[in-house]
Short mmCIF file of C-alpha atoms in Angstrom, two decimals:
data_model
loop_
_atom_site.label_atom_id
_atom_site.label_comp_id
_atom_site.label_asym_id
_atom_site.label_seq_id
_atom_site.Cartn_x
_atom_site.Cartn_y
_atom_site.Cartn_z
CA MET R 179 -75.61 -70.31 62.83
CA ASP R 180 -72.93 -72.07 59.99
CA LYS R 181 -69.37 -72.56 61.69
CA GLN R 182 -68.08 -71.45 58.07
CA THR R 183 -69.47 -67.89 58.20
CA ILE R 184 -69.13 -67.32 62.00
CA THR R 185 -67.07 -63.88 62.12
CA ILE R 186 -65.99 -61.40 64.77
CA TYR R 187 -68.50 -59.11 64.51
CA ASP R 188 -71.12 -62.28 65.35
CA VAL R 189 -68.32 -62.65 68.50
CA ALA R 190 -68.50 -58.62 68.97
CA ARG R 191 -72.42 -58.80 68.38
CA GLU R 192 -73.57 -61.62 70.86
CA ALA R 193 -71.10 -59.84 73.63
CA ASN R 194 -72.51 -57.03 73.39
CA VAL R 195 -69.18 -55.18 72.84
CA SER R 196 -66.68 -53.70 70.13
CA MET R 197 -64.48 -56.02 67.51
CA ALA R 198 -61.65 -54.60 69.14
CA THR R 199 -62.81 -56.11 72.29
CA VAL R 200 -63.01 -59.65 70.93
CA SER R 201 -59.13 -59.08 69.40
CA ARG R 202 -57.98 -58.47 72.60
CA VAL R 203 -59.16 -61.47 74.51
CA VAL R 204 -58.49 -63.77 71.32
CA ASN R 205 -54.60 -62.32 71.57
CA GLY R 206 -54.15 -62.57 74.97
CA ASN R 207 -54.31 -58.69 75.63
CA PRO R 208 -53.98 -58.26 79.69
CA ASN R 209 -56.25 -54.74 79.55
CA VAL R 210 -59.86 -56.19 79.35
CA LYS R 211 -62.14 -56.39 82.14
CA PRO R 212 -62.24 -60.23 83.71
CA THR R 213 -65.92 -60.03 83.28
CA THR R 214 -65.67 -58.69 79.84
CA ARG R 215 -62.63 -61.34 79.39
CA LYS R 216 -65.50 -64.01 80.59
CA LYS R 217 -68.60 -62.98 78.82
CA VAL R 218 -66.50 -62.43 75.21
CA LEU R 219 -65.25 -66.25 76.04
CA GLU R 220 -68.60 -67.94 76.45
CA VAL R 221 -69.70 -66.46 73.09
CA ILE R 222 -66.67 -67.70 71.37
CA ASP R 223 -67.20 -71.27 73.10
CA ARG R 224 -71.04 -71.15 72.29
CA LEU R 225 -70.44 -70.32 68.50
CA ASP R 226 -67.22 -71.84 67.55
CA TYR R 227 -65.46 -69.24 66.84
CA ARG R 228 -61.75 -69.40 65.46
CA PRO R 229 -60.18 -67.06 64.11
CA ASN R 230 -59.54 -67.34 60.65
CA ALA R 231 -56.03 -68.06 58.86
CA VAL R 232 -57.41 -68.62 56.02
CA ALA R 233 -59.07 -65.72 54.26
CA ARG R 234 -62.84 -65.76 53.71
CA GLY R 235 -62.64 -64.96 50.47
CA LEU R 236 -63.06 -68.83 49.22
CA ALA R 237 -66.06 -68.83 47.37
CA SER R 238 -66.92 -72.37 48.91
CA LYS R 239 -66.35 -71.61 52.09
CA LYS R 240 -63.91 -74.85 52.49
CA THR R 241 -59.85 -75.22 52.15
CA THR R 242 -60.57 -78.87 51.10
CA THR R 243 -57.75 -79.86 53.67
CA VAL R 244 -57.45 -82.38 56.43
CA GLY R 245 -55.09 -81.79 59.70
CA VAL R 246 -53.38 -84.94 60.44
CA ILE R 247 -52.46 -85.58 64.31
CA ILE R 248 -50.10 -88.27 64.17
CA PRO R 249 -47.66 -88.94 68.18
CA ASP R 250 -44.80 -90.16 65.99
CA VAL R 251 -44.56 -89.79 62.18
CA SER R 252 -41.30 -91.60 62.59
CA ASN R 253 -42.53 -95.15 64.15
CA THR R 254 -43.35 -97.21 61.24
CA TYR R 255 -46.96 -98.12 62.95
CA PHE R 256 -48.26 -95.05 62.64
CA SER R 257 -46.49 -93.91 59.24
CA SER R 258 -48.17 -97.04 57.59
CA LEU R 259 -51.64 -95.67 58.19
CA ALA R 260 -51.00 -91.89 57.11
CA ARG R 261 -49.45 -93.50 53.93
CA GLY R 262 -53.24 -95.11 53.71
CA ILE R 263 -54.67 -91.44 54.56
CA ASP R 264 -53.11 -89.54 52.06
CA ASP R 265 -53.41 -91.96 48.94
CA VAL R 266 -57.03 -91.55 49.89
CA ALA R 267 -57.34 -87.77 50.64
CA THR R 268 -54.68 -87.13 47.25
CA MET R 269 -58.00 -89.31 45.11
CA TYR R 270 -60.80 -87.07 46.84
CA LYS R 271 -58.30 -84.27 46.12
CA TYR R 272 -57.86 -82.96 49.67
CA ASN R 273 -54.85 -81.44 51.35
CA ILE R 274 -53.33 -83.05 54.24
CA ILE R 275 -51.62 -81.03 56.96
CA LEU R 276 -49.43 -83.20 59.27
CA ALA R 277 -48.84 -82.81 62.75
CA ASN R 278 -46.75 -84.38 65.37
CA SER R 279 -48.28 -84.37 68.75
CA ASP R 280 -45.62 -86.34 70.41
CA GLY R 281 -48.33 -88.49 72.03
CA ASN R 282 -47.96 -85.24 74.77
CA ASP R 283 -51.96 -84.47 76.03
CA GLN R 284 -51.19 -80.91 76.51
CA LYS R 285 -49.40 -81.03 73.15
CA GLU R 286 -52.75 -82.77 70.81
CA ILE R 287 -55.10 -79.97 72.12
CA SER R 288 -52.93 -77.15 70.72
CA VAL R 289 -52.17 -78.71 67.53
CA LEU R 290 -55.62 -79.89 67.33
CA ASN R 291 -56.81 -76.03 68.52
CA THR R 292 -53.78 -74.76 65.79
CA LEU R 293 -55.67 -77.33 62.82
CA LEU R 294 -58.86 -75.87 63.67
CA ALA R 295 -58.01 -72.34 63.35
CA LYS R 296 -56.28 -72.94 59.94
CA GLN R 297 -60.20 -73.97 59.11
CA VAL R 298 -59.17 -77.15 57.81
CA ASP R 299 -62.71 -79.58 56.40
CA GLY R 300 -61.97 -82.31 59.29
CA ILE R 301 -59.02 -83.63 61.39
CA ILE R 302 -57.87 -87.40 61.49
CA PHE R 303 -56.65 -88.17 64.64
CA MET R 304 -54.61 -90.76 66.24
CA GLY R 305 -53.25 -91.42 69.92
CA HIS R 306 -52.81 -93.61 72.34
CA HIS R 307 -55.12 -92.08 75.05
CA ILE R 308 -58.37 -89.40 74.65
CA THR R 309 -58.33 -87.11 77.44
CA GLU R 310 -61.03 -85.77 78.76
CA ALA R 311 -59.63 -82.19 78.34
CA LEU R 312 -59.60 -83.59 74.43
CA ARG R 313 -62.69 -85.16 74.15
CA GLY R 314 -64.11 -81.64 76.07
CA GLU R 315 -62.45 -80.05 72.62
CA PHE R 316 -63.28 -83.13 70.09
CA SER R 317 -67.55 -82.27 71.55
CA ARG R 318 -67.00 -78.31 71.29
CA SER R 319 -65.62 -78.63 67.51
CA LYS R 320 -67.80 -78.44 64.83
CA THR R 321 -65.63 -79.88 62.24
CA PRO R 322 -65.60 -83.69 61.64
CA ILE R 323 -63.37 -86.18 63.53
CA VAL R 324 -62.71 -89.59 62.99
CA LEU R 325 -60.21 -91.98 65.30
CA ALA R 326 -57.83 -94.22 63.99
CA GLY R 327 -56.12 -96.57 65.24
CA SER R 328 -57.21 -95.20 68.07
CA ILE R 329 -60.13 -96.05 70.64
CA ASP R 330 -63.64 -93.62 72.06
CA GLU R 331 -65.31 -95.72 74.81
CA ASP R 332 -67.61 -93.42 74.16
CA LYS R 333 -68.57 -93.76 70.32
CA GLN R 334 -68.97 -89.71 70.52
CA VAL R 335 -66.76 -89.84 67.25
CA GLY R 336 -65.65 -92.09 64.02
CA SER R 337 -63.31 -94.58 64.46
CA VAL R 338 -61.09 -97.23 62.54
CA ASN R 339 -59.35 -99.93 64.34
CA ILE R 340 -59.48 -103.68 64.68
CA ASP R 341 -60.55 -106.02 67.15
CA TYR R 342 -57.54 -105.55 69.47
CA GLU R 343 -59.20 -107.92 72.43
CA GLU R 344 -59.70 -110.98 70.29
CA ALA R 345 -56.45 -110.62 68.24
CA THR R 346 -54.09 -110.60 71.52
CA LYS R 347 -55.87 -113.43 72.44
CA ASP R 348 -54.85 -115.51 69.78
CA ALA R 349 -51.33 -114.29 70.59
CA VAL R 350 -51.46 -115.50 74.26
CA ARG R 351 -53.34 -118.89 72.78
CA LEU R 352 -50.48 -119.28 70.36
CA LEU R 353 -47.99 -118.95 73.28
CA ALA R 354 -49.88 -121.58 75.41
CA LYS R 355 -50.43 -123.83 72.85
CA ASN R 356 -46.52 -124.14 72.73
CA GLY R 357 -45.91 -125.55 76.69
CA ASN R 358 -45.29 -121.49 77.84
CA GLN R 359 -46.60 -121.17 81.68
CA LYS R 360 -45.31 -117.67 82.32
CA ILE R 361 -46.31 -115.34 79.21
CA ALA R 362 -45.28 -111.35 79.84
CA PHE R 363 -47.85 -108.50 78.38
CA VAL R 364 -45.50 -105.77 77.00
CA SER R 365 -47.86 -102.62 76.55
CA GLY R 366 -48.00 -98.84 76.24
CA SER R 367 -49.63 -97.37 79.05
CA LEU R 368 -52.56 -98.59 80.49
CA ARG R 369 -54.34 -95.38 80.66
CA ASP R 370 -54.76 -95.55 76.61
CA PRO R 371 -57.92 -97.83 75.96
CA ILE R 372 -56.58 -100.04 73.19
CA ASN R 373 -54.03 -101.30 75.94
CA GLY R 374 -55.92 -101.05 79.74
CA GLN R 375 -59.27 -102.38 78.51
CA LYS R 376 -58.97 -103.89 74.99
CA ARG R 377 -55.27 -106.09 75.15
CA LEU R 378 -55.14 -106.69 78.92
CA LYS R 379 -58.63 -108.04 78.82
CA GLY R 380 -57.71 -110.40 76.13
CA TYR R 381 -54.40 -111.37 77.74
CA LYS R 382 -56.12 -112.13 81.29
CA ASP R 383 -59.23 -114.46 79.01
CA ALA R 384 -56.31 -116.49 76.92
CA LEU R 385 -54.38 -116.87 80.08
CA LYS R 386 -57.36 -118.36 82.48
CA GLU R 387 -58.84 -120.24 79.43
CA ALA R 388 -55.53 -122.18 79.22
CA ASN R 389 -55.25 -122.70 83.07
CA LEU R 390 -52.72 -119.96 83.71
CA THR R 391 -52.12 -117.99 86.45
CA TYR R 392 -52.35 -113.94 86.20
CA THR R 393 -49.74 -112.40 87.53
CA GLU R 394 -49.23 -108.49 87.93
CA GLY R 395 -45.06 -109.22 87.78
CA LEU R 396 -45.42 -110.57 84.00
CA VAL R 397 -47.00 -106.79 82.62
CA PHE R 398 -44.97 -104.80 81.38
CA GLU R 399 -45.83 -100.70 80.43
CA SER R 400 -43.29 -98.98 78.10
CA THR R 401 -43.27 -96.23 75.91
CA TYR R 402 -43.00 -97.08 71.76
CA SER R 403 -39.56 -97.30 71.55
CA TYR R 404 -36.27 -99.58 70.67
CA LYS R 405 -34.35 -98.05 73.50
CA GLU R 406 -37.28 -98.99 75.19
CA GLY R 407 -37.20 -102.61 74.52
CA ILE R 408 -33.77 -103.06 75.47
CA LYS R 409 -34.16 -101.62 78.75
CA LEU R 410 -37.09 -104.01 79.42
CA ALA R 411 -35.35 -106.79 78.06
CA GLU R 412 -33.34 -108.00 81.69
CA ARG R 413 -36.78 -106.98 83.66
CA ILE R 414 -38.83 -109.54 81.09
CA LYS R 415 -35.78 -112.26 81.36
CA ASN R 416 -35.73 -111.56 85.34
CA SER R 417 -39.44 -112.20 85.94
CA GLY R 418 -39.16 -115.65 84.67
CA ALA R 419 -41.32 -115.44 81.89
CA THR R 420 -40.77 -117.66 78.80
CA ALA R 421 -42.95 -115.44 75.74
CA ALA R 422 -44.42 -112.29 75.95
CA VAL R 423 -46.90 -111.07 73.57
CA VAL R 424 -45.85 -106.94 72.99
CA THR R 425 -47.92 -104.15 71.53
CA ASP R 426 -45.51 -102.13 69.66
CA ASP R 427 -43.05 -103.58 66.93
CA GLU R 428 -39.49 -101.08 67.79
CA VAL R 429 -39.93 -102.26 71.43
CA ALA R 430 -40.57 -105.91 70.48
CA VAL R 431 -36.93 -105.71 68.54
CA GLY R 432 -35.09 -103.97 71.18
CA ILE R 433 -36.29 -106.97 73.49
CA LEU R 434 -35.15 -109.23 70.70
CA ASN R 435 -32.10 -108.17 70.12
CA THR R 436 -31.24 -107.37 73.31
CA LEU R 437 -31.73 -110.97 74.78
CA THR R 438 -30.04 -112.51 72.05
CA ASP R 439 -26.60 -110.94 72.67
CA SER R 440 -27.29 -112.18 75.69
CA GLY R 441 -27.22 -115.69 75.05
CA VAL R 442 -31.26 -116.49 75.20
CA LYS R 443 -32.03 -118.38 71.90
CA VAL R 444 -34.87 -117.49 70.26
CA PRO R 445 -37.64 -119.22 69.96
CA GLU R 446 -36.06 -122.18 71.80
CA ASP R 447 -35.60 -119.73 75.21
CA PHE R 448 -37.70 -117.39 74.62
CA GLU R 449 -40.44 -117.32 72.21
CA LEU R 450 -41.71 -113.54 70.64
CA VAL R 451 -44.64 -112.30 69.19
CA THR R 452 -45.58 -108.35 68.30
CA SER R 453 -48.67 -106.40 67.11
CA ASN R 454 -47.69 -104.63 63.92
CA ASN R 455 -46.28 -106.68 61.38
CA SER R 456 -44.18 -103.94 59.96
CA LEU R 457 -41.81 -104.15 57.60
CA LEU R 458 -39.19 -104.21 61.07
CA THR R 459 -40.31 -108.05 61.53
CA GLU R 460 -39.53 -109.17 58.00
CA ILE R 461 -35.88 -107.52 58.90
CA ALA R 462 -35.06 -108.67 62.31
CA ARG R 463 -33.60 -111.51 62.62
CA PRO R 464 -35.42 -114.32 63.41
CA GLN R 465 -38.46 -112.93 61.62
CA VAL R 466 -41.15 -111.87 64.79
CA SER R 467 -43.98 -113.44 64.84
CA SER R 468 -47.16 -110.88 64.77
CA ILE R 469 -50.76 -110.06 64.90
CA THR R 470 -51.75 -109.11 61.41
CA GLN R 471 -53.38 -105.54 61.42
CA PRO R 472 -54.25 -104.17 57.72
CA LEU R 473 -52.74 -100.65 58.85
CA TYR R 474 -52.93 -99.29 54.90
CA ASP R 475 -56.27 -99.57 55.32
CA VAL R 476 -57.01 -98.53 58.52
CA GLY R 477 -55.61 -94.72 57.40
CA ALA R 478 -57.45 -95.56 54.39
CA VAL R 479 -61.10 -95.90 55.55
CA SER R 480 -60.35 -93.17 58.25
CA MET R 481 -60.03 -91.00 55.33
CA ARG R 482 -62.75 -92.09 53.17
CA LEU R 483 -65.02 -91.82 56.95
CA LEU R 484 -64.01 -88.94 57.33
CA THR R 485 -64.81 -87.88 53.23
CA LYS R 486 -68.46 -89.31 54.09
CA LEU R 487 -68.62 -87.30 57.32
CA MET R 488 -67.65 -83.79 56.10
CA ASN R 489 -69.94 -84.27 52.53
CA LYS R 490 -72.91 -85.44 55.09
CA GLU R 491 -73.45 -88.87 53.41
CA GLU R 492 -75.69 -90.90 55.09
CA MET R 493 -73.67 -93.95 56.76
CA GLU R 494 -74.82 -97.16 58.59
CA GLU R 495 -71.96 -97.02 61.16
CA ARG R 496 -69.02 -94.57 62.93
CA THR R 497 -67.48 -96.84 64.42
CA VAL R 498 -65.83 -99.65 61.57
CA VAL R 499 -63.56 -103.10 63.23
CA LEU R 500 -61.50 -103.97 60.28
CA PRO R 501 -60.38 -108.05 59.98
CA TYR R 502 -56.49 -109.04 61.64
CA GLY R 503 -54.42 -111.90 61.59
CA LEU R 504 -51.35 -113.67 63.15
CA ALA R 505 -48.59 -114.01 60.87
CA GLU R 506 -46.28 -117.56 62.31
CA LYS R 507 -42.75 -116.45 62.03
CA ASN R 508 -39.59 -117.54 63.39
CA SER R 509 -39.55 -116.06 66.85
CA THR R 510 -42.29 -119.39 67.87
CA LYS R 511 -41.99 -122.66 67.83
#
């Protein structure tokens, strides 16, 4: 049965109950026997029925709308991705519904289901960590989904990223070449495979290559915010590190400003490489050396990949890896 044509009537017929009963289950009405509720929910799950928030009178059965789930629209990293998505969506005449998930596991699922209930034709998901519960929702949904700047280790859905492992290696190599013996790794949650598997591995491998010892005391986890960088600066200084690779620009500038305010000279006393090369790296003084990611392109390519999936076009590869670079500015020697 095609997802777009499944109605409350189909669910009622499959579950052998009345449409009123299905409606009561969907709306959480308690006046339904537990065995009946279980049976109806199983059918809803199997048919992937979603209470339709859009009039079914559309002849094409398409809403020409794409849902974009973003952890924090105010973070320059995600807003740059969103810009690329929006431009390509406009080109292909799709509208966008942008939803903030706050990087919260429960909220991600509720936002995903809200968008699916609006019968969006596709979804672009940006987030740090794909939980098992979220993966289950992805599997259950027949709506095409693409990850932008997020990794699915199982390659179950399409994704667009850079090679985070090699990029981190290059950043550490630069700091090691400049004579730093103790290089800190300042990252978002290590539960996120981009950080915990890709970037951390690149960090460890580059240290080994430079004959430097890996110590857990030089690995710092943080949320992605300027305030977090301010909080971390003292701890990083006390760790004895003379350099750091940071995975978020706001955190990096928070560290930079706090170190500078406490009399530490950058780059003479402390070197810093960040990861997203956003506008913040240009505004900061000194300007911050950074891995360069084609953020706009990650968004644009994600949207183009989604249009292919939505239109069932032939494609060679759903896992796209875009090129990166390393921009040496004034926070490194």
